[in-house]
XYZ file of C-alpha atoms in Angstrom:
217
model
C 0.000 0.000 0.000
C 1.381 3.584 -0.957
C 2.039 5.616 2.299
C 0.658 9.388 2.281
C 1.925 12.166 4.602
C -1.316 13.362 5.765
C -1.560 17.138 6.740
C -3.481 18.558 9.235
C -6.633 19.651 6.513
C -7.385 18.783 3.081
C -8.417 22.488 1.862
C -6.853 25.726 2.609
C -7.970 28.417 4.837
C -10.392 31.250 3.003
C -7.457 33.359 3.165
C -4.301 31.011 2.683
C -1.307 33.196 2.966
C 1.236 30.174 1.516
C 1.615 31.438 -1.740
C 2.361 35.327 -1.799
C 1.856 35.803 -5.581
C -1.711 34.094 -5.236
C -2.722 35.546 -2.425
C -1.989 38.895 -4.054
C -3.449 38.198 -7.190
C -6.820 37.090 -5.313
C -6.644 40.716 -3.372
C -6.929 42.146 -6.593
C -9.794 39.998 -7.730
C -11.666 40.809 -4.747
C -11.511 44.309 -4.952
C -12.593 44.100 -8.914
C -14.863 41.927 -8.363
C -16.336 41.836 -4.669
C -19.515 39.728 -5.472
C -17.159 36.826 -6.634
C -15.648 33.771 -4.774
C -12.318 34.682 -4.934
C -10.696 31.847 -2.034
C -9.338 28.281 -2.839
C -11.533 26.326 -4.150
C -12.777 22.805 -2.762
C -13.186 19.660 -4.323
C -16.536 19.005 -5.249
C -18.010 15.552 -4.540
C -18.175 12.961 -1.411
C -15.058 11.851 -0.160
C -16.192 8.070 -0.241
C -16.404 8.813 -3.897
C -14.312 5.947 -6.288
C -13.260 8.462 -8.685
C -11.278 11.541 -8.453
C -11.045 13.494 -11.094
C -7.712 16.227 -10.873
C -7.541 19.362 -12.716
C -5.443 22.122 -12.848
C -6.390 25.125 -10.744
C -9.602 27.225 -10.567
C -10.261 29.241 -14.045
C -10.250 33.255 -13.093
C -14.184 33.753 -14.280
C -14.866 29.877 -13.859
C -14.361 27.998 -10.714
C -12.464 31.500 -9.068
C -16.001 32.935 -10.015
C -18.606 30.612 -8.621
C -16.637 29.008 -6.148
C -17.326 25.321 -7.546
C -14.642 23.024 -10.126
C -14.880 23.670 -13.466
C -18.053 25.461 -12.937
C -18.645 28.666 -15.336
C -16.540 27.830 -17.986
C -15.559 25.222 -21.210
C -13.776 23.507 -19.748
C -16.625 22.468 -16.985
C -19.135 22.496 -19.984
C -17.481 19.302 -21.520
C -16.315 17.829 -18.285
C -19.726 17.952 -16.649
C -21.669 16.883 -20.185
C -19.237 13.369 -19.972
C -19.632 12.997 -16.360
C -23.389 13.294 -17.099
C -23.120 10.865 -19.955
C -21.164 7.989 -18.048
C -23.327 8.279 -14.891
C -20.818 9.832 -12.818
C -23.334 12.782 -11.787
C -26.794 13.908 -12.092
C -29.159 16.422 -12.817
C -28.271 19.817 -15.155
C -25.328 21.444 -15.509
C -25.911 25.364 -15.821
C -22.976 26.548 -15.060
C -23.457 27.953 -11.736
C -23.126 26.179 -8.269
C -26.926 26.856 -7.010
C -28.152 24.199 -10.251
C -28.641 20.909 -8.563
C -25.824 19.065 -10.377
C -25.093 15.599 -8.018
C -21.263 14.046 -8.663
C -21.892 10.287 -8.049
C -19.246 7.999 -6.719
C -17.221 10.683 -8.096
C -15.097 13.894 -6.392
C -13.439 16.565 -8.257
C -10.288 18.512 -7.044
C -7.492 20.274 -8.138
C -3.405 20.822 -8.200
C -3.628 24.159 -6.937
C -6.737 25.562 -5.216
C -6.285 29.451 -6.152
C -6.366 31.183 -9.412
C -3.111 31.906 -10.991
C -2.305 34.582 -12.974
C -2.451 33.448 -16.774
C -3.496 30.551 -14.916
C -0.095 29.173 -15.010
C 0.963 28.166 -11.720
C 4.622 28.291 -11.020
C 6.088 25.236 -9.728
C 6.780 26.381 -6.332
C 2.937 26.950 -5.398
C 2.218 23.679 -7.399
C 4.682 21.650 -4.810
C 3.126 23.934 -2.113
C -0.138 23.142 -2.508
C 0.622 19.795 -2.703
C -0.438 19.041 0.611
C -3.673 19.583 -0.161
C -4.155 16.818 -2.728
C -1.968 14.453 -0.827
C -4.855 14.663 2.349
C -7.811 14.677 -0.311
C -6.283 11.792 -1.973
C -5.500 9.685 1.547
C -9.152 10.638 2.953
C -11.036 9.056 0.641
C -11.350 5.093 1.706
C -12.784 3.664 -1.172
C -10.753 5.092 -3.751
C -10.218 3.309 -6.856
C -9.628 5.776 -10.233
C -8.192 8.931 -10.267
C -8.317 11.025 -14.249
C -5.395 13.300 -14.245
C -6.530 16.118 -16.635
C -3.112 17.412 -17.860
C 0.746 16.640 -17.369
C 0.757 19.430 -14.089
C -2.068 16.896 -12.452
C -0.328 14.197 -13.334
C 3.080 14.885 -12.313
C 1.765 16.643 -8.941
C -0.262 13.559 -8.170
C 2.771 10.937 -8.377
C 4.542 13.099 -5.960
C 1.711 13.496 -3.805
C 1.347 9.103 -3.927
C 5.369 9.041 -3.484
C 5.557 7.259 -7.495
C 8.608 8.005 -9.833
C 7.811 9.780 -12.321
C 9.717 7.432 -14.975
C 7.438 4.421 -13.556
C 3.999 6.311 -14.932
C 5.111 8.870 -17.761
C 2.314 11.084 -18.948
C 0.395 10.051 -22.054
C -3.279 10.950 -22.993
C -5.595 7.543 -22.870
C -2.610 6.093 -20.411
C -3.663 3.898 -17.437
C -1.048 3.216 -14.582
C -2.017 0.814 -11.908
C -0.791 1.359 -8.216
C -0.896 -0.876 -5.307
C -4.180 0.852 -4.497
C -5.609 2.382 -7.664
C -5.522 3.138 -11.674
C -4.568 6.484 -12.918
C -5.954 7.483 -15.858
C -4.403 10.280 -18.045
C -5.635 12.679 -20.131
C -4.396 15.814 -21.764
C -6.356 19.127 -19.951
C -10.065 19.564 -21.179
C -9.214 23.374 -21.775
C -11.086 25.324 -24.487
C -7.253 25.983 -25.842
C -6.872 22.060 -26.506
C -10.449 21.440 -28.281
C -9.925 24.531 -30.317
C -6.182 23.458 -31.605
C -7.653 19.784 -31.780
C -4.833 18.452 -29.140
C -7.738 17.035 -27.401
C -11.311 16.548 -29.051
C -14.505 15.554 -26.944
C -14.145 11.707 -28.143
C -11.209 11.408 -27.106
C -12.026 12.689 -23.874
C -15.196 10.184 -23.540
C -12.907 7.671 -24.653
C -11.214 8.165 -21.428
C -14.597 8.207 -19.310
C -15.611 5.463 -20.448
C -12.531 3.367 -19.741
C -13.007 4.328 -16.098
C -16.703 3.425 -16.192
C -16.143 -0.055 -17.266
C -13.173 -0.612 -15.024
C -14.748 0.662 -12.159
C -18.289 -1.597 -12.984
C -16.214 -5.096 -13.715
């Protein structure tokens, strides 16, 4: 079984100081936009959940916005429409945290919890955050897939499990079984990589419904 170090709380206060160049860049959203969420983010889902899905950090109008993953932007619109379409949630996605939309057996999390400027994290608030994914990933019991939406999820999630990186190297539609659990990669659901065609929404189904069968046999 992979050992976690397992930190005093899996999210981060309203006001987590740790990184300085986040923390001032969500001062600044707050004063431009008051009404908005503007604190890390928390997963979404119930920890006794199966799947965990790992994204990258909260989108500046998206998930920074609402206050919910992937929620109020494209790259929620096609992550939410497949979760919807393999039975990992239900309800209607609209966008907006007050719509009724359910995860089942299914959590959803990311690297970093705060907006980033450009939203390019740097790596020292990736490996700070860490932490936080390490304690989301080691309180949930009945863990058995986790989709790593991009090579910063990926990578941060083998350090956070303690895994080489040469022993699970990042490919979309790879799976990489642990002592506990498959990963499942896929390259970041991002508006960017379905415009440029790096990533189109078969492909990302394709992925979905890997885990669905897996996790039904």
């Amino acid at each position: 079984m992979t050992s976690l170090p397992v930190p005093a709380e899996a999210e981060p206060d309203h006001d987590c100081p740790l990184c300085p160049r986040l923390a001032e860049f969500r001062a600044e959203a707050r004063a431009k936009e008051p009404t908005w969420h503007n604190a890390p983010v928390s997963s979404f889902g119930n920890a006794t959940a199966r799947l965990l899905i790992v994204g990258l950090a909260p989108g500046l109008q998206g998930a920074n916005r609402t206050g919910r993953p992937f929620t109020g932007d494209y790259a929620g619109d096609l992550l939410y429409a497949t979760l919807l379409e393999y039975g990992f949630a239900e309800g209607t996605y609209q966008a907006r945290p007050d719509d009724g939309l359910k995860l089942v057996d299914c959590r959803i999390s990311n690297a970093v919890r705060c907006v980033p400027p450009q939203n390019k994290p740097l790596p020292i608030e990736i490996n700070t955050c860490r932490q936080f994914l390490a304690t989301t990933i080691a309180t949930m019991p009945k863990l058995r897939a986790i989709v790593l939406l991009g090579r910063i999820a990926h990578d941060t999630t083998l350090k956070a499990l303690g895994l080489r990186a040469a022993a699970a190297p990042f490919s979309h539609g790879a799976v990489h079984k642990t002592d506990n659990f498959r990963l499942y990669d896929s390259y970041h659901c991002s508006r960017y990589n379905t415009n440029t065609g790096v990533l189109t929404p078969k492909m990302f189904r394709e992925v979905f419904a890997k885990v669905r069968k897996d996790l039904d046999s």
